[in-house]
Coordinates of C-alpha atoms in Angstrom, one line a residue:
Chain Y
M1 CA 61.3 -28.4 -45.9
D2 CA 61.3 -30.9 -48.8
Y3 CA 59.2 -34.0 -48.7
E4 CA 62.1 -36.3 -48.0
T5 CA 63.1 -34.2 -45.0
Q6 CA 59.6 -34.2 -43.7
M7 CA 59.4 -38.0 -43.9
R8 CA 62.7 -38.4 -42.1
S9 CA 62.4 -35.7 -39.5
P10 CA 60.7 -37.6 -36.6
I11 CA 63.4 -40.3 -36.7
E12 CA 66.1 -37.7 -37.1
R13 CA 64.6 -35.7 -34.2
Q14 CA 64.8 -38.8 -32.0
R15 CA 68.3 -39.5 -33.3
G16 CA 69.4 -35.9 -32.6
I17 CA 68.0 -36.0 -29.1
I18 CA 69.4 -39.5 -28.4
D19 CA 72.8 -38.2 -29.6
F20 CA 72.6 -35.4 -27.1
T21 CA 71.5 -37.8 -24.4
L22 CA 74.4 -40.1 -25.0
S23 CA 76.9 -37.4 -25.0
S24 CA 75.2 -36.0 -21.8
L25 CA 75.6 -39.4 -20.2
M26 CA 79.2 -39.6 -21.3
R27 CA 80.0 -36.2 -19.8
R28 CA 79.1 -37.4 -16.3
K29 CA 80.8 -40.7 -16.8
V30 CA 81.8 -41.4 -13.3
K31 CA 78.4 -40.5 -11.8
N32 CA 76.5 -42.4 -14.5
V33 CA 78.6 -45.5 -14.4
G34 CA 78.3 -45.6 -10.6
L35 CA 74.5 -45.1 -10.9
L36 CA 74.4 -47.9 -13.5
C37 CA 76.4 -50.3 -11.4
L38 CA 74.2 -49.6 -8.3
Y39 CA 71.0 -50.0 -10.4
A40 CA 72.3 -53.2 -12.1
L41 CA 73.1 -54.6 -8.7
I42 CA 69.6 -54.0 -7.4
V43 CA 68.1 -55.6 -10.6
F44 CA 70.6 -58.4 -10.2
I45 CA 69.5 -59.1 -6.6
L46 CA 65.8 -58.9 -7.5
A47 CA 66.2 -61.0 -10.6
S48 CA 68.3 -63.6 -8.8
A49 CA 65.8 -63.9 -6.1
I50 CA 62.9 -64.3 -8.6
F51 CA 64.8 -66.8 -10.8
F52 CA 66.0 -68.8 -7.8
T53 CA 62.7 -69.0 -6.1
S54 CA 60.7 -69.8 -9.1
S55 CA 63.2 -72.4 -10.3
I56 CA 63.3 -74.0 -6.9
K57 CA 59.6 -74.1 -6.8
K58 CA 59.7 -75.7 -10.2
E59 CA 62.1 -78.3 -8.8
A60 CA 59.8 -78.7 -5.9
S61 CA 56.9 -79.5 -8.2
L62 CA 59.1 -82.1 -9.9
I63 CA 59.9 -83.6 -6.6
L64 CA 56.3 -83.5 -5.5
R65 CA 55.1 -85.2 -8.7
G66 CA 56.8 -88.3 -7.5
T67 CA 55.8 -87.9 -3.9
P68 CA 53.0 -90.1 -2.5
E69 CA 49.7 -88.4 -1.7
I70 CA 49.9 -89.1 2.0
I71 CA 52.9 -90.2 4.1
V72 CA 52.0 -91.5 7.5
Q73 CA 54.6 -91.3 10.3
K74 CA 54.5 -93.0 13.6
M75 CA 54.9 -90.6 16.5
A76 CA 56.4 -91.4 19.9
A77 CA 56.8 -88.6 22.5
G78 CA 56.3 -86.1 19.8
R79 CA 59.0 -87.5 17.6
H80 CA 59.1 -89.5 14.5
D81 CA 59.4 -93.2 15.3
L82 CA 59.6 -96.5 13.3
F83 CA 56.3 -97.6 11.9
P84 CA 55.1 -101.0 12.9
L85 CA 54.0 -102.8 9.7
R86 CA 51.1 -104.5 11.5
D87 CA 49.4 -101.1 11.6
M88 CA 49.3 -101.0 7.9
E89 CA 46.2 -103.2 7.8
A90 CA 44.3 -100.6 9.8
V91 CA 45.2 -97.9 7.2
K92 CA 44.4 -100.2 4.3
N93 CA 40.9 -100.6 5.8
V94 CA 40.2 -96.9 5.8
R95 CA 37.6 -96.1 3.1
G96 CA 39.1 -94.4 0.1
V97 CA 42.6 -95.8 0.4
A98 CA 43.8 -97.5 -2.7
A99 CA 47.2 -98.8 -1.6
V100 CA 49.6 -98.7 1.3
E101 CA 53.3 -99.3 1.2
G102 CA 56.1 -99.2 3.8
R103 CA 59.2 -97.2 3.1
L104 CA 62.6 -97.6 4.4
W105 CA 64.9 -94.6 4.4
G106 CA 67.3 -92.7 6.7
Y107 CA 70.4 -90.7 6.9
Y108 CA 74.0 -91.8 7.2
F109 CA 76.8 -89.6 8.3
D110 CA 80.1 -90.4 6.6
D111 CA 82.7 -89.1 9.1
R112 CA 85.5 -89.9 6.7
L113 CA 84.2 -87.3 4.2
G114 CA 82.1 -85.3 6.6
A115 CA 79.1 -85.8 4.4
N116 CA 75.5 -86.8 5.1
Y117 CA 73.9 -89.2 2.8
T118 CA 70.2 -90.0 2.4
L119 CA 69.7 -93.8 2.2
I120 CA 66.6 -95.1 0.5
V121 CA 65.4 -98.6 -0.1
P122 CA 63.7 -98.4 -3.5
P123 CA 60.1 -99.7 -3.4
A124 CA 59.9 -103.1 -5.1
A125 CA 57.1 -102.0 -7.4
R126 CA 59.1 -99.0 -8.7
S127 CA 62.5 -100.6 -9.0
S128 CA 61.9 -101.6 -12.6
A129 CA 60.1 -98.5 -13.5
E130 CA 61.3 -96.7 -16.6
P131 CA 61.7 -93.0 -16.5
S132 CA 58.4 -91.4 -17.3
E133 CA 56.5 -88.2 -16.6
A134 CA 54.8 -89.9 -13.6
R135 CA 58.2 -90.9 -12.1
P136 CA 60.5 -88.1 -13.0
L137 CA 62.8 -88.2 -10.0
F138 CA 65.4 -90.8 -10.8
W139 CA 65.7 -94.2 -12.1
F140 CA 68.3 -96.9 -12.1
N141 CA 69.0 -100.3 -13.3
A142 CA 67.1 -102.4 -10.7
A143 CA 68.9 -105.5 -11.7
A144 CA 72.1 -104.0 -10.5
L145 CA 70.8 -103.6 -7.0
E146 CA 71.6 -106.9 -5.6
P147 CA 72.4 -107.5 -1.9
G148 CA 75.7 -105.9 -1.1
T149 CA 75.5 -103.3 -3.8
I150 CA 74.3 -99.7 -3.8
V151 CA 73.4 -97.0 -6.4
I152 CA 74.7 -93.6 -5.6
G153 CA 73.8 -90.0 -6.5
E154 CA 76.0 -87.7 -8.4
G155 CA 77.0 -85.7 -5.3
V156 CA 78.0 -88.8 -3.4
A157 CA 80.1 -89.9 -6.4
R158 CA 81.7 -86.5 -6.7
V159 CA 82.5 -86.1 -3.0
G160 CA 83.8 -89.6 -2.5
K161 CA 85.5 -89.7 -6.0
L162 CA 83.6 -93.0 -6.5
S163 CA 82.6 -94.8 -9.7
K164 CA 81.0 -98.1 -10.6
G165 CA 82.8 -101.0 -9.0
D166 CA 84.2 -99.0 -6.0
S167 CA 83.1 -99.8 -2.5
I168 CA 82.0 -97.7 0.4
A169 CA 82.6 -98.9 3.9
F170 CA 79.6 -98.2 6.1
T171 CA 79.8 -98.4 9.9
A172 CA 76.8 -100.3 11.1
Y173 CA 74.8 -99.6 14.3
D174 CA 77.1 -102.0 16.3
G175 CA 80.4 -100.6 15.0
S176 CA 81.0 -103.3 12.5
T177 CA 81.9 -102.4 9.0
I178 CA 79.7 -103.3 6.0
D179 CA 81.3 -102.9 2.5
L180 CA 78.8 -102.0 -0.2
K181 CA 79.8 -102.0 -3.8
V182 CA 78.7 -99.2 -6.1
A183 CA 76.7 -100.8 -8.9
D184 CA 75.7 -97.7 -10.7
T185 CA 75.1 -93.9 -10.3
L186 CA 71.8 -92.2 -10.6
S187 CA 70.7 -90.1 -13.4
S188 CA 68.1 -87.6 -12.5
K189 CA 66.3 -84.6 -13.8
S190 CA 66.9 -82.8 -10.6
E191 CA 70.2 -83.1 -8.8
L192 CA 68.5 -81.3 -5.8
V193 CA 66.8 -84.6 -5.2
S194 CA 69.4 -87.2 -6.0
S195 CA 72.7 -85.6 -5.2
D196 CA 73.1 -87.0 -1.7
L197 CA 71.1 -90.1 -2.4
I198 CA 72.2 -93.7 -2.0
L199 CA 69.8 -96.5 -3.0
I200 CA 70.4 -99.6 -0.9
G201 CA 68.8 -103.0 -0.7
E202 CA 66.3 -103.7 2.0
E203 CA 68.4 -106.4 3.7
D204 CA 71.5 -104.2 3.8
F205 CA 69.5 -101.3 5.1
R206 CA 68.0 -103.3 8.0
K207 CA 71.4 -104.8 8.8
L208 CA 73.1 -101.4 8.8
F209 CA 70.6 -99.7 11.2
D210 CA 69.2 -102.7 13.1
I211 CA 65.7 -102.3 11.9
G212 CA 63.5 -105.4 12.4
K213 CA 61.5 -106.9 9.6
D214 CA 58.3 -105.7 11.2
Y215 CA 59.1 -102.1 10.9
A216 CA 59.4 -99.4 8.2
T217 CA 60.5 -95.8 8.5
D218 CA 57.1 -94.6 7.4
I219 CA 54.3 -95.6 5.1
T220 CA 52.9 -94.1 1.9
V221 CA 49.2 -94.1 1.2
E222 CA 47.6 -93.8 -2.3
V223 CA 44.1 -92.4 -2.3
K224 CA 41.5 -93.3 -4.9
N225 CA 40.0 -89.9 -5.3
P226 CA 42.5 -87.0 -4.8
R227 CA 39.7 -84.8 -3.5
E228 CA 39.3 -87.1 -0.5
I229 CA 42.9 -86.8 0.6
P230 CA 42.2 -84.5 3.6
T231 CA 39.3 -86.7 4.7
V232 CA 41.4 -89.9 4.4
A233 CA 44.2 -88.2 6.3
S234 CA 41.9 -87.3 9.2
K235 CA 40.4 -90.8 9.2
I236 CA 43.9 -92.3 9.5
T237 CA 44.5 -90.0 12.5
R238 CA 41.3 -91.3 14.1
V239 CA 42.2 -95.0 13.4
L240 CA 45.8 -94.6 14.5
P241 CA 46.0 -91.6 16.9
D242 CA 49.7 -91.9 17.4
T243 CA 50.5 -91.3 13.8
R244 CA 51.0 -88.1 11.7
P245 CA 49.8 -88.0 8.1
I246 CA 51.6 -85.6 5.9
V247 CA 49.6 -84.5 2.9
R248 CA 51.4 -83.6 -0.4
D249 CA 49.7 -80.2 -0.4
E250 CA 51.2 -79.4 2.9
I251 CA 54.7 -79.9 1.5
L252 CA 53.8 -77.7 -1.4
R253 CA 52.5 -75.1 1.1
T254 CA 55.8 -75.3 3.0
Y255 CA 57.7 -74.7 -0.1
D256 CA 55.4 -71.8 -0.9
S257 CA 55.8 -70.2 2.5
I258 CA 59.5 -70.4 2.2
F259 CA 60.0 -69.3 -1.4
N260 CA 57.0 -67.4 -2.5
W261 CA 56.7 -63.6 -2.8
R262 CA 55.4 -63.0 0.6
G263 CA 57.4 -65.5 2.6
G264 CA 60.7 -66.5 4.0
M265 CA 64.0 -65.3 2.6
M266 CA 62.2 -63.7 -0.4
I267 CA 60.6 -61.1 1.7
V268 CA 63.9 -60.2 3.3
I269 CA 65.7 -59.9 -0.1
L270 CA 62.9 -58.2 -1.9
S271 CA 62.2 -55.6 0.8
A272 CA 65.9 -54.8 1.1
A273 CA 66.2 -54.5 -2.7
I274 CA 63.0 -52.5 -3.1
L275 CA 64.0 -50.2 -0.2
A276 CA 67.3 -49.6 -1.9
F277 CA 65.5 -48.9 -5.2
V278 CA 63.1 -46.5 -3.5
I279 CA 65.9 -44.5 -1.9
F280 CA 67.7 -44.5 -5.2
A281 CA 64.7 -43.4 -7.3
W282 CA 63.7 -40.8 -4.6
D283 CA 67.2 -39.3 -4.9
K284 CA 66.6 -38.9 -8.7
A285 CA 63.0 -37.7 -8.2
S286 CA 63.9 -35.1 -5.5
G287 CA 65.6 -32.9 -7.9
L288 CA 68.2 -32.0 -10.5
S289 CA 71.6 -30.7 -9.8
A290 CA 72.2 -27.0 -10.4
E291 CA 74.3 -27.9 -13.5
E292 CA 71.4 -29.9 -15.0
R293 CA 69.0 -27.1 -14.3
Q294 CA 71.3 -24.6 -16.1
E295 CA 71.6 -27.0 -19.0
I296 CA 67.8 -27.2 -19.3
G297 CA 67.7 -23.4 -19.3
I298 CA 70.2 -23.2 -22.1
L299 CA 68.4 -25.9 -24.1
K300 CA 65.1 -24.0 -23.8
A301 CA 66.8 -20.7 -24.6
V302 CA 68.3 -22.1 -27.8
G303 CA 65.0 -23.3 -29.0
W304 CA 64.2 -26.7 -27.4
E305 CA 60.5 -27.2 -26.4
T306 CA 59.5 -28.5 -23.0
S307 CA 58.6 -31.8 -24.8
D308 CA 62.1 -32.0 -26.3
V309 CA 63.7 -31.7 -22.9
I310 CA 61.4 -34.3 -21.4
L311 CA 62.0 -36.6 -24.4
M312 CA 65.8 -36.2 -23.8
K313 CA 65.4 -37.0 -20.1
F314 CA 63.1 -39.9 -21.0
W315 CA 65.8 -41.4 -23.2
E316 CA 68.4 -40.8 -20.5
G317 CA 66.2 -42.7 -18.0
A318 CA 65.4 -45.4 -20.5
I319 CA 69.1 -45.9 -21.6
V320 CA 70.3 -46.1 -18.0
S321 CA 67.5 -48.3 -16.8
L322 CA 67.3 -50.7 -19.8
T323 CA 71.1 -51.1 -19.7
A324 CA 70.9 -51.8 -15.9
Y325 CA 67.9 -54.1 -16.4
F326 CA 69.5 -56.2 -19.1
A327 CA 72.9 -56.3 -17.3
G328 CA 71.2 -57.2 -14.0
V329 CA 69.0 -59.9 -15.6
I330 CA 71.9 -61.5 -17.6
L331 CA 74.1 -61.5 -14.5
A332 CA 71.3 -63.0 -12.4
Y333 CA 70.8 -65.7 -15.1
V334 CA 74.5 -66.5 -15.0
H335 CA 74.4 -66.4 -11.2
V336 CA 71.4 -68.6 -10.6
F337 CA 71.7 -71.1 -13.5
L338 CA 75.4 -71.2 -14.3
T339 CA 77.2 -70.6 -11.0
G340 CA 74.6 -72.4 -8.9
S341 CA 73.4 -69.3 -7.0
L342 CA 76.8 -68.8 -5.4
I343 CA 75.5 -66.0 -3.2
F344 CA 72.1 -67.4 -2.2
E345 CA 73.1 -71.0 -1.9
P346 CA 74.1 -71.2 1.8
A347 CA 71.3 -68.9 2.9
L348 CA 68.4 -70.3 1.0
K349 CA 69.0 -74.0 0.3
G350 CA 69.6 -75.2 3.8
W351 CA 71.4 -78.3 2.7
S352 CA 73.2 -79.1 5.9
V353 CA 76.2 -81.1 4.9
L354 CA 76.4 -82.4 1.4
Y355 CA 75.9 -79.5 -1.0
P356 CA 74.5 -80.7 -4.3
H357 CA 76.1 -79.2 -7.4
F358 CA 73.1 -77.0 -7.6
S359 CA 72.5 -76.5 -11.3
L360 CA 68.8 -75.4 -11.4
T361 CA 67.0 -76.1 -14.6
P362 CA 66.8 -72.7 -16.3
F363 CA 63.2 -71.5 -15.9
I364 CA 62.3 -68.0 -16.8
S365 CA 58.8 -66.9 -17.7
A366 CA 57.7 -63.7 -19.5
E367 CA 55.7 -62.9 -16.4
Q368 CA 58.8 -62.7 -14.2
L369 CA 60.6 -60.5 -16.7
I370 CA 57.6 -58.2 -17.0
T371 CA 57.2 -58.0 -13.2
L372 CA 60.9 -57.1 -12.9
F373 CA 60.5 -54.5 -15.7
F374 CA 57.6 -52.8 -13.9
L375 CA 59.4 -53.0 -10.6
T376 CA 62.5 -51.2 -11.9
V377 CA 62.6 -49.6 -15.4
V378 CA 59.2 -48.0 -15.2
P379 CA 59.5 -46.3 -11.8
Y380 CA 63.0 -45.2 -12.6
T381 CA 62.1 -43.6 -15.9
I382 CA 59.2 -41.8 -14.3
A383 CA 61.5 -40.7 -11.4
T384 CA 63.8 -39.2 -14.0
I385 CA 61.1 -37.4 -16.0
V386 CA 59.1 -35.8 -13.1
P387 CA 61.8 -33.3 -11.9
T388 CA 62.7 -32.5 -15.5
W389 CA 59.2 -31.6 -16.2
R390 CA 59.2 -29.2 -13.3
A391 CA 62.5 -27.7 -14.5
A392 CA 61.5 -27.7 -18.2
I393 CA 58.3 -25.7 -17.8
I394 CA 60.2 -22.6 -16.7
D395 CA 60.3 -19.7 -19.1
P396 CA 63.3 -19.9 -21.4
D397 CA 64.1 -16.3 -20.6
A398 CA 65.6 -17.6 -17.3
A399 CA 68.7 -18.6 -19.3
M400 CA 68.9 -15.0 -20.5
R401 CA 69.3 -13.8 -17.0
Q402 CA 71.8 -16.4 -15.9
T403 CA 75.3 -15.1 -15.4
G404 CA 76.5 -18.5 -16.7
E405 CA 78.4 -19.2 -13.5
Chain Q
M1 CA 59.0 -5.7 -39.2
I2 CA 58.5 -6.3 -35.5
E3 CA 55.7 -4.2 -33.9
L4 CA 55.2 -3.7 -30.2
I5 CA 51.9 -2.1 -29.1
N6 CA 51.6 -0.9 -25.5
V7 CA 53.5 -4.0 -24.2
K8 CA 53.5 -4.4 -20.5
K9 CA 55.3 -7.0 -18.4
V10 CA 54.6 -7.4 -14.7
F11 CA 56.4 -10.0 -12.6
N12 CA 54.7 -11.6 -9.5
A13 CA 51.4 -10.0 -10.3
G14 CA 49.1 -9.7 -7.3
R15 CA 51.8 -10.5 -4.8
P16 CA 53.5 -8.1 -2.4
S17 CA 56.7 -8.5 -4.6
E18 CA 54.9 -7.3 -7.7
F19 CA 57.2 -5.6 -10.1
T20 CA 56.5 -3.8 -13.3
A21 CA 59.5 -4.4 -15.7
L22 CA 57.8 -2.9 -18.8
G23 CA 55.2 -0.2 -18.4
G24 CA 53.6 0.1 -21.9
I25 CA 56.1 0.0 -24.7
S26 CA 55.2 0.8 -28.3
L27 CA 57.9 0.4 -30.8
N28 CA 58.6 -0.6 -34.4
I29 CA 61.8 -2.4 -35.3
E30 CA 62.6 -2.4 -38.9
D31 CA 63.9 -5.4 -40.9
R32 CA 67.6 -5.6 -41.9
K33 CA 68.6 -2.9 -39.5
V34 CA 70.7 -2.9 -36.4
T35 CA 68.7 -1.6 -33.4
V36 CA 70.2 -1.1 -29.9
L37 CA 68.2 -1.0 -26.7
K38 CA 70.2 1.3 -24.4
G39 CA 69.7 1.9 -20.8
P40 CA 71.0 1.2 -17.3
S41 CA 70.5 -2.1 -15.7
G42 CA 66.9 -2.6 -14.5
S43 CA 65.6 -0.5 -17.3
G44 CA 63.8 -3.5 -18.9
K45 CA 66.1 -4.1 -21.9
T46 CA 66.5 -7.9 -21.3
T47 CA 62.7 -8.3 -20.6
L48 CA 61.9 -6.5 -23.8
L49 CA 64.4 -8.7 -25.8
C50 CA 62.8 -11.8 -24.3
I51 CA 59.4 -10.7 -25.4
I52 CA 60.6 -9.8 -28.9
G53 CA 62.4 -13.1 -29.2
C54 CA 59.3 -15.1 -28.1
M55 CA 61.0 -16.3 -25.0
S56 CA 58.3 -14.9 -22.8
R57 CA 54.9 -13.4 -23.3
P58 CA 53.8 -9.9 -22.3
T59 CA 51.3 -9.4 -19.5
A60 CA 49.4 -7.0 -21.7
G61 CA 49.8 -5.5 -25.2
R62 CA 50.5 -7.0 -28.5
V63 CA 53.6 -8.1 -30.5
R64 CA 53.4 -8.6 -34.2
L65 CA 56.0 -10.3 -36.4
D66 CA 55.6 -9.4 -40.1
G67 CA 52.0 -8.5 -39.4
R68 CA 51.2 -11.7 -37.6
E69 CA 50.2 -11.4 -33.9
I70 CA 52.4 -13.7 -31.9
S71 CA 51.9 -12.5 -28.3
G72 CA 48.9 -14.8 -27.6
L73 CA 50.3 -18.0 -29.1
P74 CA 50.8 -21.1 -27.0
E75 CA 54.3 -22.2 -26.0
R76 CA 54.7 -24.7 -28.8
F77 CA 54.1 -22.2 -31.5
L78 CA 56.2 -19.6 -29.8
T79 CA 59.1 -22.1 -29.6
D80 CA 58.7 -23.0 -33.2
I81 CA 58.9 -19.3 -34.2
R82 CA 61.8 -18.7 -31.9
R83 CA 63.9 -21.5 -33.1
K84 CA 63.4 -20.9 -36.8
G85 CA 63.3 -17.1 -36.7
F86 CA 65.6 -16.0 -33.9
G87 CA 69.2 -16.5 -33.0
F88 CA 70.3 -15.6 -29.5
I89 CA 73.6 -14.4 -28.3
F90 CA 73.7 -14.2 -24.5
Q91 CA 75.8 -12.1 -22.1
V92 CA 77.9 -15.1 -21.4
P93 CA 78.3 -17.8 -24.1
N94 CA 76.0 -20.3 -22.3
L95 CA 77.7 -23.2 -23.9
I96 CA 77.2 -26.7 -22.4
R97 CA 80.4 -27.8 -20.6
G98 CA 81.8 -31.2 -21.3
M99 CA 80.5 -31.3 -24.9
S100 CA 82.5 -30.5 -28.0
V101 CA 82.3 -27.2 -29.9
L102 CA 80.6 -29.0 -32.8
E103 CA 77.9 -30.6 -30.6
N104 CA 77.2 -27.2 -28.9
V105 CA 76.7 -25.6 -32.3
M106 CA 74.4 -28.3 -33.5
L107 CA 72.3 -28.3 -30.3
P108 CA 69.5 -25.9 -31.4
A109 CA 68.8 -27.9 -34.6
Y110 CA 68.5 -31.4 -32.9
P111 CA 64.8 -31.2 -32.3
L112 CA 64.1 -30.0 -35.8
G113 CA 65.0 -33.4 -37.3
E114 CA 67.4 -32.3 -39.9
P115 CA 69.5 -35.2 -41.3
H116 CA 72.6 -35.4 -39.1
A117 CA 75.2 -35.3 -41.9
R118 CA 73.7 -32.2 -43.5
L119 CA 73.5 -30.5 -40.1
K120 CA 77.1 -31.3 -39.3
E121 CA 78.3 -30.0 -42.6
R122 CA 76.5 -26.7 -42.0
A123 CA 77.9 -26.4 -38.4
I124 CA 81.4 -26.9 -39.7
R125 CA 80.9 -24.3 -42.4
G126 CA 79.6 -21.9 -39.7
L127 CA 82.7 -22.6 -37.5
N128 CA 84.8 -22.0 -40.6
D129 CA 83.2 -18.6 -41.2
F130 CA 84.2 -17.6 -37.7
H131 CA 87.6 -19.1 -37.8
V132 CA 87.0 -21.6 -35.0
S133 CA 86.7 -24.8 -37.2
T134 CA 90.1 -26.1 -35.8
K135 CA 88.4 -26.2 -32.4
A136 CA 85.4 -28.3 -33.6
T137 CA 86.3 -31.4 -31.6
S138 CA 87.6 -29.5 -28.6
K139 CA 85.6 -29.3 -25.4
V140 CA 84.1 -25.9 -24.9
E141 CA 85.8 -25.3 -21.5
W142 CA 89.2 -25.2 -23.3
L143 CA 88.2 -22.2 -25.4
S144 CA 89.3 -18.6 -24.8
G145 CA 86.6 -16.0 -24.1
G146 CA 86.6 -14.7 -27.6
E147 CA 86.5 -18.2 -29.1
A148 CA 83.6 -19.2 -26.8
Q149 CA 81.7 -16.2 -27.9
R150 CA 82.3 -16.9 -31.6
V151 CA 81.1 -20.5 -31.0
A152 CA 78.0 -19.1 -29.3
I153 CA 77.4 -16.9 -32.4
V154 CA 77.7 -19.9 -34.8
R155 CA 75.2 -21.7 -32.6
A156 CA 72.8 -18.7 -32.8
L157 CA 73.1 -18.9 -36.6
I158 CA 72.8 -22.6 -37.1
N159 CA 69.1 -22.5 -38.0
D160 CA 69.7 -19.5 -40.3
P161 CA 67.4 -17.0 -38.4
D162 CA 66.3 -13.7 -39.8
V163 CA 66.6 -11.9 -36.5
I164 CA 69.7 -11.9 -34.2
I165 CA 69.1 -11.0 -30.6
A166 CA 72.1 -10.2 -28.5
D167 CA 71.9 -9.4 -24.8
E168 CA 74.9 -7.3 -23.5
P169 CA 77.2 -9.2 -25.9
T170 CA 80.3 -7.1 -25.1
A171 CA 79.9 -7.1 -21.4
H172 CA 82.6 -9.7 -20.9
L173 CA 84.8 -8.9 -23.9
D174 CA 87.8 -6.6 -24.0
T175 CA 87.9 -3.7 -26.4
H176 CA 89.6 -5.6 -29.2
L177 CA 87.1 -8.5 -29.1
S178 CA 84.2 -6.0 -28.8
Y179 CA 85.3 -4.4 -32.1
L180 CA 85.5 -7.8 -33.6
F181 CA 82.0 -8.5 -32.5
M182 CA 80.7 -5.3 -34.1
E183 CA 82.4 -6.4 -37.3
I184 CA 80.4 -9.6 -37.1
V185 CA 77.3 -7.6 -36.6
E186 CA 78.1 -5.5 -39.7
N187 CA 78.3 -8.7 -41.7
F188 CA 74.9 -9.8 -40.4
K189 CA 73.5 -6.5 -41.6
K190 CA 75.1 -7.0 -45.0
E191 CA 73.5 -10.5 -45.2
G192 CA 70.1 -8.8 -44.6
K193 CA 69.6 -9.9 -41.1
T194 CA 67.8 -7.9 -38.4
V195 CA 69.9 -7.3 -35.3
I196 CA 68.6 -6.2 -32.0
I197 CA 71.1 -5.6 -29.2
A198 CA 70.6 -4.7 -25.6
S199 CA 73.6 -2.8 -24.3
H200 CA 74.8 0.2 -22.5
D201 CA 78.4 -0.1 -23.9
P202 CA 79.2 3.2 -25.8
L203 CA 81.3 1.1 -28.2
V204 CA 78.1 -0.6 -29.3
C205 CA 75.7 2.3 -29.0
E206 CA 77.9 4.8 -30.8
S207 CA 79.0 2.4 -33.6
R208 CA 78.4 3.7 -37.1
I209 CA 76.7 0.5 -38.1
V210 CA 73.9 0.9 -35.6
D211 CA 70.7 2.3 -37.3
S212 CA 68.7 3.1 -34.3
V213 CA 69.2 3.5 -30.5
I214 CA 66.2 3.2 -28.2
N215 CA 66.8 4.8 -24.8
M216 CA 65.1 3.0 -22.0
R217 CA 64.7 3.8 -18.3
D218 CA 62.4 2.2 -15.7
G219 CA 60.6 0.1 -18.2
R220 CA 59.8 2.9 -20.5
I221 CA 61.2 4.4 -23.7
E222 CA 62.8 7.8 -23.1
G223 CA 63.7 8.5 -26.6
E224 CA 64.9 7.2 -29.9
S225 CA 67.9 8.3 -32.0
S226 CA 69.1 7.2 -35.4

């Protein structure tokens, strides 16, 4: 063997074996394409679930960044009631509380369009706020929000085919109609937050729902030292026993329990997909077909080493699993970030009436891709090699004794 | 020269199904000659061929190839010797279905890392020599019995081995094809290759090109004729 051949041989050896592997795969086209589709489908489901949940958690963190540290709700007979503003003083006096503010918000069902809107009265202090990292949710031109006008979210504009200058007729608590003019539409980093949102002036809100000036929907509490949040919350319960403080961390925990690896829909999707994968890999690991065994016998008889056969099967597993992996991941990306999680949307989002055009911000980390890789490509490749190793260590003379049939 | 010294092969040793396939064979096979191992089925011909061709190791005894002892070598080395030094022609062509004739022929050389273009050229030349180059791109299942065997022979020759081992090569061939096969063997001999054939076909054993016939029965040599 000359020097040049020696230098090239390891690459040529791989190339030769890959050539054989590809032609092997092509020979069993129907079987392998079926296998590839099934495999890609499992990766697609897993990847979609991972992308969806991590992105929705990311959205949640965006939302929570703008959420007050503590929200205090008034309770009556175990239900959320209007908060009397006179009680705000008692909360203000709790040690550690920096600021207290009443909020006005509610839901409005538009029976004409069959859509549910979230109505919020923007807090006075925030109405002039410019978009910043601290207030990432939405912003609007506060000057536009005069009495008789509203600012609407993109979903509301889309569903009602509304634009600046149009009016929405709201039916008030007493059956009378209140026309409110669209002054602007919201721009937002997360449509999940703002899609069904309508910003409304305080006066119009109170008129619409007949809420007296002494009441708010709930109150928000800012705490001086974030580490004291639980203490402050428990102090509020002591001062006002008929209230329920909701801490920001609790919301985060709720999101986590719904969307993390171990909770909610994720566990259902993951366990189903992993179970399918285990059955699939087990089928591969449990043995080779008689035809494959015979082929391995022939290869050994014509001079292939055990390691050559294993290398060939490794490439076979790697080609199938990498193709399925990339196809599954790309399809999942398209599914989650471009088609708005078409399949998961109704199951996971729980938006009851007005579906936001749910374009999640693409968020993929290397960690997710590596996790997915180790969940799929690695076990499949091993599952392909193990039975081959068992078949490949047989003496090559077995092929000599085969009748060939 | 291939030397076998008191070679024994026992299958399932120590178990109730223990079976002695070769019971102490001592034999010298000369280079550039055609040697036939003759005997009824079960006489140990194929087992002996496998040991000579480095496909399996003897339970006891020694095998020397050109003076070098090879019977104790690990699998990797045996494989290396086998694929460079031996070409195998089986009872049935043992071609891989679904692949083209050309791919089947190139198969033994893939792990050796020879540049693809050069290997392909050599494979086509081989197919040409055996008048099957027109079938190079055909799938092997479309070949006739004779064509399939010629393709299997080209495959056996792809690494240019010094020794050709053939196990009952005429068992599935008609008389005409069997004669053609023996002509091929004659050419091997002219090219200076050593040919070892296991067969009980009189057409092979009584051929004028055969230099030596080893008669076997029950795993032992009964006699040798030239």
